[in-house]
Coordinates of C-alpha atoms and ligand atoms in Angstrom, one line a residue:
X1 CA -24.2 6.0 15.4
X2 CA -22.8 5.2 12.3
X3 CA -19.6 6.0 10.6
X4 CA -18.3 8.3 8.1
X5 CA -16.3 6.0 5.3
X6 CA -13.9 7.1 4.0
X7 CA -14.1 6.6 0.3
X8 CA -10.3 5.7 -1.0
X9 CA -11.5 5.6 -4.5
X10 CA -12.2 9.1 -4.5
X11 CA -9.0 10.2 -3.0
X12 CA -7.2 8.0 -5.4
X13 CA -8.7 9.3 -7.9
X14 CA -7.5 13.1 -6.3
X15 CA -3.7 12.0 -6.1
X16 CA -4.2 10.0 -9.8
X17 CA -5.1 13.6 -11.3
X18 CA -2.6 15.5 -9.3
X19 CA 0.3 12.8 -10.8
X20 CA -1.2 13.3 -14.6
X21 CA -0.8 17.0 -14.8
X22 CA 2.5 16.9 -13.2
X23 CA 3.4 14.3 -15.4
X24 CA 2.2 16.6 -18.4
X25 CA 3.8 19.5 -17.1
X26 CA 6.9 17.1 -16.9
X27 CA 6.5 16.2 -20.4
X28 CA 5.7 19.9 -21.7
X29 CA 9.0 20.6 -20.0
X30 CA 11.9 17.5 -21.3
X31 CA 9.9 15.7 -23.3
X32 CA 10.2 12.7 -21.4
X33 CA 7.3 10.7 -19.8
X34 CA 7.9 8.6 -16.3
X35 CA 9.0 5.7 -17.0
X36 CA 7.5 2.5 -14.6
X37 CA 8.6 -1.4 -15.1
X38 CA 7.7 -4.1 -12.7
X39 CA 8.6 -7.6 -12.8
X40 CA 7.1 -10.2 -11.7
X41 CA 8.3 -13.7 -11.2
X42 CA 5.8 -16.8 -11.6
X43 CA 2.2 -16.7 -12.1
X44 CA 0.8 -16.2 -8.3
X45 CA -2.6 -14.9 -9.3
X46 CA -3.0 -12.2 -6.9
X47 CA 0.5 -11.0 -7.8
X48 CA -0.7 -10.6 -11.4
X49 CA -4.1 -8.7 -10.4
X50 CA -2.1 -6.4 -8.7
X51 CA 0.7 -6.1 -11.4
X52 CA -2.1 -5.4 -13.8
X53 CA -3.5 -3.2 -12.2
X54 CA 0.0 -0.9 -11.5
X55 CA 0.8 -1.1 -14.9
X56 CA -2.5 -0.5 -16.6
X57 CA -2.8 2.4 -14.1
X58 CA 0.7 4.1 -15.1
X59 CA -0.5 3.9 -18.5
X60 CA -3.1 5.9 -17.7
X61 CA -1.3 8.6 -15.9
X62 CA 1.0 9.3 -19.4
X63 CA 3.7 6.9 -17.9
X64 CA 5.9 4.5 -20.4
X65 CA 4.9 1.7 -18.4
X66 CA 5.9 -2.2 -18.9
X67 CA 6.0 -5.7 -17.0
X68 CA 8.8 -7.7 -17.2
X69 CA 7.2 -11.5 -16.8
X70 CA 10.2 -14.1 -15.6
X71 CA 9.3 -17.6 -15.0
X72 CA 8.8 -18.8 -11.7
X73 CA 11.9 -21.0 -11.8
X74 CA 14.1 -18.1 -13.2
X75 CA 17.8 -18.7 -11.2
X76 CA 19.0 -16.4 -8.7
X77 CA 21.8 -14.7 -11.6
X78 CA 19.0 -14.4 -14.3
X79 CA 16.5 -12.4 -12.4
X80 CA 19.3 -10.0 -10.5
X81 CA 20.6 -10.1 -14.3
X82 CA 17.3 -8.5 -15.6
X83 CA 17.2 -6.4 -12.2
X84 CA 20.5 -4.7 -13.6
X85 CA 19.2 -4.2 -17.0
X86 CA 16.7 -1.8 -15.4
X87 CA 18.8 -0.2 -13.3
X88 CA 21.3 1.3 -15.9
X89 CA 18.1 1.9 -18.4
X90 CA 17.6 5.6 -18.6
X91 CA 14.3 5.5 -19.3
X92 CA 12.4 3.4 -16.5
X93 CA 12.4 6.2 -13.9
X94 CA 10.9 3.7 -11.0
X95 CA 11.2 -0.2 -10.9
X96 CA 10.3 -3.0 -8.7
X97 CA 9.7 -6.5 -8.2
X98 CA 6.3 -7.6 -7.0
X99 CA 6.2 -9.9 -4.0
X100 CA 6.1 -12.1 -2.6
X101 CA 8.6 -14.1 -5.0
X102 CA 9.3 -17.8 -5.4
X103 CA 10.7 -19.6 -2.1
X104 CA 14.3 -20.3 -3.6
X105 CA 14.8 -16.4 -4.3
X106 CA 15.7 -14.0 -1.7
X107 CA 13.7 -11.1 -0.9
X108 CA 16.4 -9.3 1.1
X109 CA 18.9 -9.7 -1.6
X110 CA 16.4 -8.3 -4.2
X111 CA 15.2 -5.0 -2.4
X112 CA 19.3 -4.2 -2.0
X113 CA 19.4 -4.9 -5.7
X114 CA 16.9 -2.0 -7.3
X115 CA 18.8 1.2 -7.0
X116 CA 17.8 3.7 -4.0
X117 CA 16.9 5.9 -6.8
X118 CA 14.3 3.8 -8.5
X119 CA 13.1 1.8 -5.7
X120 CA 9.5 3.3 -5.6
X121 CA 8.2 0.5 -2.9
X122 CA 11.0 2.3 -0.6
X123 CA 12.1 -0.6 0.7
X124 CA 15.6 -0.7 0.2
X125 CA 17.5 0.2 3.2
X126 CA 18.6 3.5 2.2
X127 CA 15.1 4.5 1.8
X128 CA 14.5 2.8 4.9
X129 CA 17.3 4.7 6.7
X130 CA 16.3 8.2 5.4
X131 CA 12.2 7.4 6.4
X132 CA 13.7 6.4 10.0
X133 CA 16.0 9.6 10.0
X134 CA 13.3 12.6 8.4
X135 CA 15.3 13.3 5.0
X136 CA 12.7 14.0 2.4
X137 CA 15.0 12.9 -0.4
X138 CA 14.0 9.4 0.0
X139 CA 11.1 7.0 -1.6
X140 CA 8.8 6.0 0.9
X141 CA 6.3 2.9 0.8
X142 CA 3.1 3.3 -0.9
X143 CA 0.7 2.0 1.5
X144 CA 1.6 4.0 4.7
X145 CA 1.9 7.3 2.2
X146 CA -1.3 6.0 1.1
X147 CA -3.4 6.0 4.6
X148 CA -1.5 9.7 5.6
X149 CA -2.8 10.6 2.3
X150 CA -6.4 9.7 3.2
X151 CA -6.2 10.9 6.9
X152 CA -4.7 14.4 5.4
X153 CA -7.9 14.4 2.6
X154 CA -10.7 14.0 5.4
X155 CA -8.8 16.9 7.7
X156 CA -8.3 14.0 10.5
X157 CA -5.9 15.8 12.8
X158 CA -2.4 13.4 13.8
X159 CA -0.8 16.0 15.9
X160 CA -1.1 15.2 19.8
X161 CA -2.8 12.4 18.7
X162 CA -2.5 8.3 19.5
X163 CA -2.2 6.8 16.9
X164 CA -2.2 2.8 17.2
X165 CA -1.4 0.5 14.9
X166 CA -1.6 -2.9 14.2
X167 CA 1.1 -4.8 12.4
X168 CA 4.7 -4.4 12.7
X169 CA 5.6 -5.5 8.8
X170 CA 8.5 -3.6 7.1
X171 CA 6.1 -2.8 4.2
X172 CA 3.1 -0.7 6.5
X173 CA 3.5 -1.0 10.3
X174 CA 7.2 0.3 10.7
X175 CA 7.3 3.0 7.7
X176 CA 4.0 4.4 8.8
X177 CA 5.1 4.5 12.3
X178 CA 7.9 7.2 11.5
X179 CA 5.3 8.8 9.0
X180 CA 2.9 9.4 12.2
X181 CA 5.7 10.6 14.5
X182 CA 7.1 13.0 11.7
X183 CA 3.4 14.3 12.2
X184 CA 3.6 14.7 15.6
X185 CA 1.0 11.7 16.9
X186 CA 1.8 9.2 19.6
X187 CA 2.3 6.0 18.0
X188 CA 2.1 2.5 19.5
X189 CA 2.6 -0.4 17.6
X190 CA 0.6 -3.8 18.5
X191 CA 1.8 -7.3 16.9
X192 CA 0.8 -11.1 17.8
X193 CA 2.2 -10.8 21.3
X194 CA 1.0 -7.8 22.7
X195 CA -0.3 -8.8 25.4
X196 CA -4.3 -7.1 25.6
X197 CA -5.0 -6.3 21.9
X198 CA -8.3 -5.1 22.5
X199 CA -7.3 -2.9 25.4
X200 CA -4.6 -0.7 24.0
X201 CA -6.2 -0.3 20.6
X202 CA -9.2 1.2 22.7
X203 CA -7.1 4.0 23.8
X204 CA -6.7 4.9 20.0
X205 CA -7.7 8.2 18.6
X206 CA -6.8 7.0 15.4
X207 CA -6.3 2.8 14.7
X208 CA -4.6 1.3 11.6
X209 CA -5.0 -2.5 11.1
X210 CA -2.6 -3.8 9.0
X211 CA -1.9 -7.6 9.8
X212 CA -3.3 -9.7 7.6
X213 CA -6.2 -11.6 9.6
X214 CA -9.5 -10.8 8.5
X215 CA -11.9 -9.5 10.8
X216 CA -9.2 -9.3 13.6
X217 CA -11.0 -5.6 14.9
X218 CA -14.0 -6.1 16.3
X219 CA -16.2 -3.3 17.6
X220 CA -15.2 -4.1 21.4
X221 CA -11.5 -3.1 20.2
X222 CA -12.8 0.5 18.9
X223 CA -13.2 4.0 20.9
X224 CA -16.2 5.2 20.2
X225 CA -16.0 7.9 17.8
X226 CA -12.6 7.1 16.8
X227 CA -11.0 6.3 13.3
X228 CA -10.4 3.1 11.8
X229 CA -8.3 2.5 8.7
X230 CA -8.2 -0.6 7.5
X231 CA -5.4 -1.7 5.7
X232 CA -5.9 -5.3 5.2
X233 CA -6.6 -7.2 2.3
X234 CA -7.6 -11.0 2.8
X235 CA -9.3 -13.4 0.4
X236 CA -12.1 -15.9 1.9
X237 CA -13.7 -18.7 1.5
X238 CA -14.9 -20.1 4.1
X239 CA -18.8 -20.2 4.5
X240 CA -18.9 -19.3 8.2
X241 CA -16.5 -16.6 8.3
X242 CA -18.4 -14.8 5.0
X243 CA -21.6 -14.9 7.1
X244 CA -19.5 -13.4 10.6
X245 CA -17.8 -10.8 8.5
X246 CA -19.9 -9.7 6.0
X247 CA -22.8 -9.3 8.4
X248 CA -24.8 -6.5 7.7
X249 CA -23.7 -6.5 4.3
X250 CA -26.5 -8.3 2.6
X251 CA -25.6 -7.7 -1.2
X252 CA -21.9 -8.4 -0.4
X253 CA -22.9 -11.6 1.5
X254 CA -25.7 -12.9 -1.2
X255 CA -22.1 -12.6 -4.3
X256 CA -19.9 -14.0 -1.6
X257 CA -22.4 -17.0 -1.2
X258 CA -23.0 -17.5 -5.2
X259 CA -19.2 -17.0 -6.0
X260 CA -17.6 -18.6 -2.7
X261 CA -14.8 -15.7 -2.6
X262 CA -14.5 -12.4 -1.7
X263 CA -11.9 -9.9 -0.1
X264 CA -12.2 -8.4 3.4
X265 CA -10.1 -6.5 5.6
X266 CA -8.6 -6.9 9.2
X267 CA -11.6 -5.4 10.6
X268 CA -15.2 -6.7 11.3
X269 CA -17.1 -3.6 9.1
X270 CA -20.3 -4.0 10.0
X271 CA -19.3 -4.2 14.1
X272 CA -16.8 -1.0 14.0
X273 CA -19.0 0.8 11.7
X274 CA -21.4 1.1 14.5
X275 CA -18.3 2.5 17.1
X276 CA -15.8 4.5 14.9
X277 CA -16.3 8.3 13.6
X278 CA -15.4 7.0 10.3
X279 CA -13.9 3.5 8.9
X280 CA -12.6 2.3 5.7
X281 CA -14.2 -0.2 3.6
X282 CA -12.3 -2.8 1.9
X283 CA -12.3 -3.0 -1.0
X284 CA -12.4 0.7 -1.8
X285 CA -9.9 2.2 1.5
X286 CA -6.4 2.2 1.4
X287 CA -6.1 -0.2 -1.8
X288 CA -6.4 1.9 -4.5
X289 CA -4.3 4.4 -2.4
X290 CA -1.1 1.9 -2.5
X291 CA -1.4 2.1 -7.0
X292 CA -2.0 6.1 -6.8
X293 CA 0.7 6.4 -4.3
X294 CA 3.0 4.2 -6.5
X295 CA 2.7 6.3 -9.1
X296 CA 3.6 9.3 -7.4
X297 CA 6.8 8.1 -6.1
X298 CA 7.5 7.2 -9.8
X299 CA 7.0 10.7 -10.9
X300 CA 8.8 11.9 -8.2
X301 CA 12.0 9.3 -8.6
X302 CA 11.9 10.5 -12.9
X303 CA 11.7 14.6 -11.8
X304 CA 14.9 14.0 -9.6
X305 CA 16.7 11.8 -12.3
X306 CA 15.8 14.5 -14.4
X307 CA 17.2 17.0 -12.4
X308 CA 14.3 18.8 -11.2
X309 CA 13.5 19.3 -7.9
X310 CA 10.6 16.9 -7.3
Ligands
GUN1 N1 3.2 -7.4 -2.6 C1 2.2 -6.9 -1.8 N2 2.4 -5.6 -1.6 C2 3.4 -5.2 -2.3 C3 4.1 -4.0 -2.5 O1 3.7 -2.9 -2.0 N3 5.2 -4.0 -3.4 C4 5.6 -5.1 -3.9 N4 6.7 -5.1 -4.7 N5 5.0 -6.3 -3.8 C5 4.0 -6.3 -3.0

């Protein structure tokens, strides 16, 4: 057998559509466009493929979007300075600061700093709180919206379901963990000391890997028939693990081999594809997702500030 995949360009490109009308229709309606501004500190050069990518995206959509660059040894008062800026500026509609951030800076402190009203990464602790308690007036993390997003666009049914996941990060595994019980699935979270990985993600109907060790789900850890979603994002360059992971992947294997880098996910592809009912890919699952998702909590965050009902 050999499983479906689920193509997350495609769907991104669905929601990406979805956010420009509405956006237009916003526009039509006050004349204002969403408003997106990210910041990123210091020059880690994944943080500015992704940061690119966000904003070039929001452009796209009709959004006013811009990038606040701060050097990476910007003090403590200087960035929550330009975090403040933001935050009384009418017309950024959704902020955030890309992570991770420079060791002598505080995450924690950071996340409490964006308003609850702009903080379109949800991570704040209000938008924490109100994803852990059912309000829908909250923001809620991309990612996790993201995979619901692409189980909802295949018709993969939560309800009555188990659900595992893998990872018990504040950014995926714990917001997507109340997302799946507001759905009515059984969820059980796995981490680095549950105790027999491979037997409990077996009992999943549906299995989300989002830890950040590539190839971590091998086919033996997979119900047959079941669906995999792979939310992991890891760069490589190790010969040996190329070959492992990208086995069965011949075109992928020959650029990894000329280029000595590529990106794979927390799950061995070409082992699950042969168990699962349908798996994500990576690159091209839940990735561009997290950027379509993003936007939509931006619209969302400038039709409340606007007073619309969003
Ligand atoms: N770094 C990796 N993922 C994310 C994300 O979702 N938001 C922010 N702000 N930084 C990240």
């Amino acid at each position: 057998m050999s499983a479906t995949i689920l193509d997350g360009r495609k769907v991104a490109a669905a929601v990406l559509e979805r956010v420009r009308d509405r956006a237009a229709a916003l526009f039509e309606r006050t004349g204002v466009r969403p408003g997106l501004t990210v910041v990123l500190v210091g020059e880690n050069p994944a943080s500015q493929v992704y940061v690119r990518n966000k904003t070039r995206r929001a452009e796209e959509a009709g959004f006013v979007s811009r990038l606040v660059a701060l050097p990476a040894d910007v003090t403590r008062e200087r960035l929550l300075a330009a975090i403040d800026e933001l935050a009384t500026d009418r017309s950024v509609h959704g902020m955030l600061v890309q992570l991770p951030v420079p060791e002598h800076l505080d995450p924690r402190e950071i996340q409490r700093a964006v308003p609850p009203e702009k903080d379109v990464d949800g991570f704040h602790p209000l938008n924490a709180g109100r994803l852990l308690l059912g309000d829908d007036d909250g923001l809620v993390p991309c990612t996790p919206l993201g995979v619901i997003e692409l189980l909802d666009h295949y018709g993969i049914p939560l309800e009555g379901r188990h659900a595992v996941i893998v990872g018990r990060s504040n950014i995926v595994g714990k917001p997507l963990l109340h997302l799946l019980l507001a759905r009515h699935a059984t969820v059980t979270i796995c981490h680095s000391r549950t105790a027999d990985l491979e037997a409990t993600c077996r009992q999943a109907d549906v299995l989300v890997a989002a830890v950040g060790v590539p190839g971590l789900i091998r086919g033996g850890h997979v119900r047959p028939g079941a669906v995999v979603i792979d939310v992991g994002i890891n760069a490589i360059e190790d010969e040996a693990a190329g070959r492992d992971l990208l086995e069965g992947q011949a075109r992928r294997l020959e650029r990894f081999l000329a280029k000595g880098r590529t990106l794979v996910g927390d799950v061995h592809f070409g082992e699950v594809r042969e168990v699962a009912g349908a798996v994500t890919p990576v690159p091209g699952g839940v990735g561009p997702l997290t950027v379509a998702l993003l936007l939509q909590n931006t619209l969302q965050a400038a039709e409340r500030q606007l007073g619309e009902c969003g």
